[in-house]
Short mmCIF file of N, CA and C in Angstrom, two decimals:
data_model
loop_
_atom_site.label_atom_id
_atom_site.label_comp_id
_atom_site.label_asym_id
_atom_site.label_seq_id
_atom_site.Cartn_x
_atom_site.Cartn_y
_atom_site.Cartn_z
N UNK A 616 -36.75 46.56 128.46
CA UNK A 616 -37.33 49.09 128.91
C UNK A 616 -36.28 49.53 128.08
N UNK A 617 -35.57 48.89 127.66
CA UNK A 617 -34.22 49.27 127.13
C UNK A 617 -34.90 49.76 125.76
N UNK A 618 -35.17 49.02 125.00
CA UNK A 618 -36.06 48.74 123.94
C UNK A 618 -36.40 49.97 123.86
N UNK A 619 -37.49 50.79 124.50
CA UNK A 619 -38.89 50.76 125.45
C UNK A 619 -38.41 52.24 125.24
N UNK A 620 -37.08 52.79 125.81
CA UNK A 620 -36.40 54.18 125.77
C UNK A 620 -36.20 54.31 124.56
N UNK A 621 -35.35 53.46 124.16
CA UNK A 621 -34.61 53.83 123.03
C UNK A 621 -35.52 54.23 121.40
N UNK A 622 -37.21 54.04 121.79
CA UNK A 622 -38.01 53.81 120.62
C UNK A 622 -37.64 55.29 120.07
N UNK A 623 -38.44 55.39 119.21
CA UNK A 623 -39.35 57.14 118.84
C UNK A 623 -39.99 57.59 119.52
N UNK A 624 -40.81 56.84 119.69
CA UNK A 624 -41.93 58.25 120.82
C UNK A 624 -41.16 58.34 121.32
N UNK A 625 -40.54 57.16 122.88
CA UNK A 625 -39.58 58.19 123.81
C UNK A 625 -38.63 58.88 123.51
N UNK A 626 -38.33 59.48 122.09
CA UNK A 626 -37.29 60.71 122.08
C UNK A 626 -38.30 61.35 121.78
N UNK A 627 -39.55 61.52 121.14
CA UNK A 627 -40.64 62.72 120.97
C UNK A 627 -41.42 63.10 122.21
N UNK A 628 -41.11 61.97 123.16
CA UNK A 628 -41.58 62.32 125.22
C UNK A 628 -41.00 63.46 125.37
N UNK A 629 -39.75 62.63 125.06
CA UNK A 629 -38.31 63.29 125.87
C UNK A 629 -38.36 64.98 124.85
N UNK A 630 -38.76 65.31 123.65
CA UNK A 630 -38.65 66.16 123.12
C UNK A 630 -39.65 67.19 123.86
N UNK A 631 -40.78 66.47 122.91
CA UNK A 631 -42.24 67.49 123.38
C UNK A 631 -42.12 67.87 124.73
N UNK A 632 -41.37 67.25 126.12
CA UNK A 632 -41.05 67.81 127.97
C UNK A 632 -40.22 68.42 127.61
N UNK A 633 -39.18 68.93 127.27
CA UNK A 633 -38.06 69.38 127.21
C UNK A 633 -38.31 71.19 127.20
N UNK A 634 -39.60 70.70 125.76
CA UNK A 634 -40.18 72.03 125.24
C UNK A 634 -40.91 73.46 126.30
N UNK A 635 -41.57 72.29 127.08
CA UNK A 635 -43.03 72.80 127.34
C UNK A 635 -42.44 73.01 129.44
N UNK A 636 -40.61 72.26 129.20
CA UNK A 636 -39.77 73.57 130.00
C UNK A 636 -39.67 74.62 129.66
N UNK A 637 -38.85 74.72 128.55
CA UNK A 637 -38.75 76.56 127.80
C UNK A 637 -39.85 77.19 127.81
N UNK A 638 -41.10 77.06 126.92
CA UNK A 638 -41.93 77.70 127.45
C UNK A 638 -42.74 78.21 129.51
N UNK A 639 -42.19 77.12 129.78
CA UNK A 639 -42.69 77.61 131.13
C UNK A 639 -41.32 79.06 132.09
N UNK A 640 -40.91 79.23 131.62
CA UNK A 640 -39.84 80.30 131.89
C UNK A 640 -39.71 80.78 133.94
N UNK A 641 -41.53 81.28 133.99
CA UNK A 641 -41.26 81.93 136.03
C UNK A 641 -40.99 80.89 136.43
N UNK A 642 -41.77 79.22 136.12
CA UNK A 642 -40.04 78.21 137.24
C UNK A 642 -39.38 77.52 136.97
N UNK A 643 -38.73 78.12 135.31
CA UNK A 643 -37.51 77.04 135.09
C UNK A 643 -36.50 77.99 134.25
N UNK A 644 -36.28 79.65 134.95
CA UNK A 644 -35.10 80.18 134.39
C UNK A 644 -35.13 80.76 133.48
N UNK A 645 -33.69 78.56 133.34
CA UNK A 645 -32.61 78.16 132.94
C UNK A 645 -33.12 77.37 131.59
N UNK A 646 -33.43 77.04 131.68
CA UNK A 646 -34.17 76.18 130.74
C UNK A 646 -34.48 76.21 129.66
N UNK A 647 -33.95 77.85 129.28
CA UNK A 647 -33.38 78.16 127.53
C UNK A 647 -32.61 77.62 127.01
N UNK A 648 -31.77 77.51 127.90
CA UNK A 648 -30.12 77.09 127.95
C UNK A 648 -30.27 75.68 127.72
N UNK A 649 -30.63 74.87 127.45
CA UNK A 649 -30.82 73.79 127.57
C UNK A 649 -30.79 73.43 126.24
N UNK A 650 -29.59 72.58 125.65
CA UNK A 650 -29.89 72.58 123.77
C UNK A 650 -29.69 71.38 123.19
N UNK A 651 -29.52 70.20 124.02
CA UNK A 651 -29.68 68.58 123.38
C UNK A 651 -29.61 68.38 125.25
N UNK A 652 -29.86 66.81 125.00
CA UNK A 652 -29.47 65.66 126.26
C UNK A 652 -29.25 64.87 125.43
N UNK A 653 -28.46 63.15 126.59
CA UNK A 653 -28.43 62.77 126.41
C UNK A 653 -29.22 60.65 127.22
N UNK A 654 -28.90 59.85 126.58
CA UNK A 654 -30.18 59.09 127.95
C UNK A 654 -28.88 58.31 128.70
N UNK A 655 -29.03 58.65 130.46
CA UNK A 655 -28.34 57.90 130.64
C UNK A 655 -28.84 56.24 130.63
N UNK A 656 -28.68 54.97 129.80
CA UNK A 656 -28.96 53.80 130.15
C UNK A 656 -28.95 53.42 130.89
N UNK A 657 -27.69 53.41 132.52
CA UNK A 657 -27.49 52.74 132.58
C UNK A 657 -28.45 52.77 134.21
N UNK A 658 -29.82 53.97 134.35
CA UNK A 658 -30.02 54.95 135.49
C UNK A 658 -31.16 53.96 134.91
N UNK A 659 -31.45 52.95 133.11
CA UNK A 659 -33.39 52.05 133.45
C UNK A 659 -33.39 51.95 134.61
N UNK A 660 -34.84 52.22 134.90
CA UNK A 660 -35.69 51.64 136.02
C UNK A 660 -36.83 51.63 136.12
N UNK A 661 -36.86 50.15 136.39
CA UNK A 661 -39.15 49.94 136.74
C UNK A 661 -39.85 51.12 137.29
N UNK A 662 -40.63 51.79 137.19
CA UNK A 662 -41.37 53.20 137.40
C UNK A 662 -42.46 52.18 139.15
N UNK A 663 -42.63 51.84 140.03
CA UNK A 663 -43.20 51.17 140.54
C UNK A 663 -44.48 51.54 140.40
N UNK A 664 -45.68 52.21 139.69
CA UNK A 664 -46.20 53.37 139.62
C UNK A 664 -46.59 53.11 137.78
N UNK A 665 -45.73 51.85 137.06
CA UNK A 665 -46.06 50.49 135.71
C UNK A 665 -45.50 51.87 134.59
N UNK A 666 -44.10 52.61 135.31
CA UNK A 666 -44.20 53.15 133.64
C UNK A 666 -42.34 52.41 133.84
N UNK A 667 -41.52 53.65 133.13
CA UNK A 667 -40.13 53.56 133.16
C UNK A 667 -39.21 54.71 133.87
N UNK A 668 -38.64 55.07 134.91
CA UNK A 668 -37.66 55.77 134.72
C UNK A 668 -36.40 55.88 134.63
N UNK A 669 -35.81 57.40 133.56
CA UNK A 669 -34.49 57.06 132.81
C UNK A 669 -33.97 58.76 133.59
N UNK A 670 -33.11 59.60 133.19
CA UNK A 670 -32.72 60.39 133.48
C UNK A 670 -31.58 60.94 132.46
N UNK A 671 -32.09 62.13 132.03
CA UNK A 671 -31.12 62.75 130.51
C UNK A 671 -30.06 63.25 131.27
N UNK A 672 -29.27 63.21 130.56
CA UNK A 672 -28.16 64.56 130.56
C UNK A 672 -28.07 65.89 129.92
N UNK A 673 -28.45 66.61 129.91
CA UNK A 673 -28.23 68.13 129.22
C UNK A 673 -27.97 68.87 128.76
N UNK A 674 -27.28 68.90 128.21
CA UNK A 674 -25.60 69.55 127.66
C UNK A 674 -24.45 68.77 127.83
N UNK A 675 -24.54 67.52 127.79
CA UNK A 675 -22.72 66.70 129.01
C UNK A 675 -22.85 67.07 129.68
N UNK A 676 -23.48 67.79 130.82
CA UNK A 676 -22.91 67.70 131.62
C UNK A 676 -23.69 67.03 133.00
N UNK A 677 -22.91 65.79 133.13
CA UNK A 677 -23.85 64.90 134.69
C UNK A 677 -24.09 65.82 135.14
N UNK A 678 -23.71 66.76 136.43
CA UNK A 678 -24.34 67.15 137.25
C UNK A 678 -25.38 68.31 136.36
N UNK A 679 -25.77 68.22 135.67
CA UNK A 679 -26.86 68.97 135.42
C UNK A 679 -28.00 67.78 134.64
N UNK A 680 -28.49 66.55 134.92
CA UNK A 680 -28.93 65.89 135.22
C UNK A 680 -30.30 65.93 134.98
N UNK A 681 -31.51 64.68 134.60
CA UNK A 681 -32.48 64.75 134.99
C UNK A 681 -33.45 64.20 134.96
N UNK A 682 -34.12 63.83 135.98
CA UNK A 682 -35.40 62.78 135.77
C UNK A 682 -36.22 62.89 135.45
#
């Protein structure tokens, strides 16, 4: 699972998702303050719906984590 999360495809998906939040300011008014993210590799786990769950730490702030 770590190999999948580290892939270029996964990082493109993370970027696209964050960009979609930035465009939807009605529901996410602070989304434009998201400048960077890091993947918390210790949070990776298998999703029961056949996916992978991972936590992204936004702007180096562990209090601002996004799953």
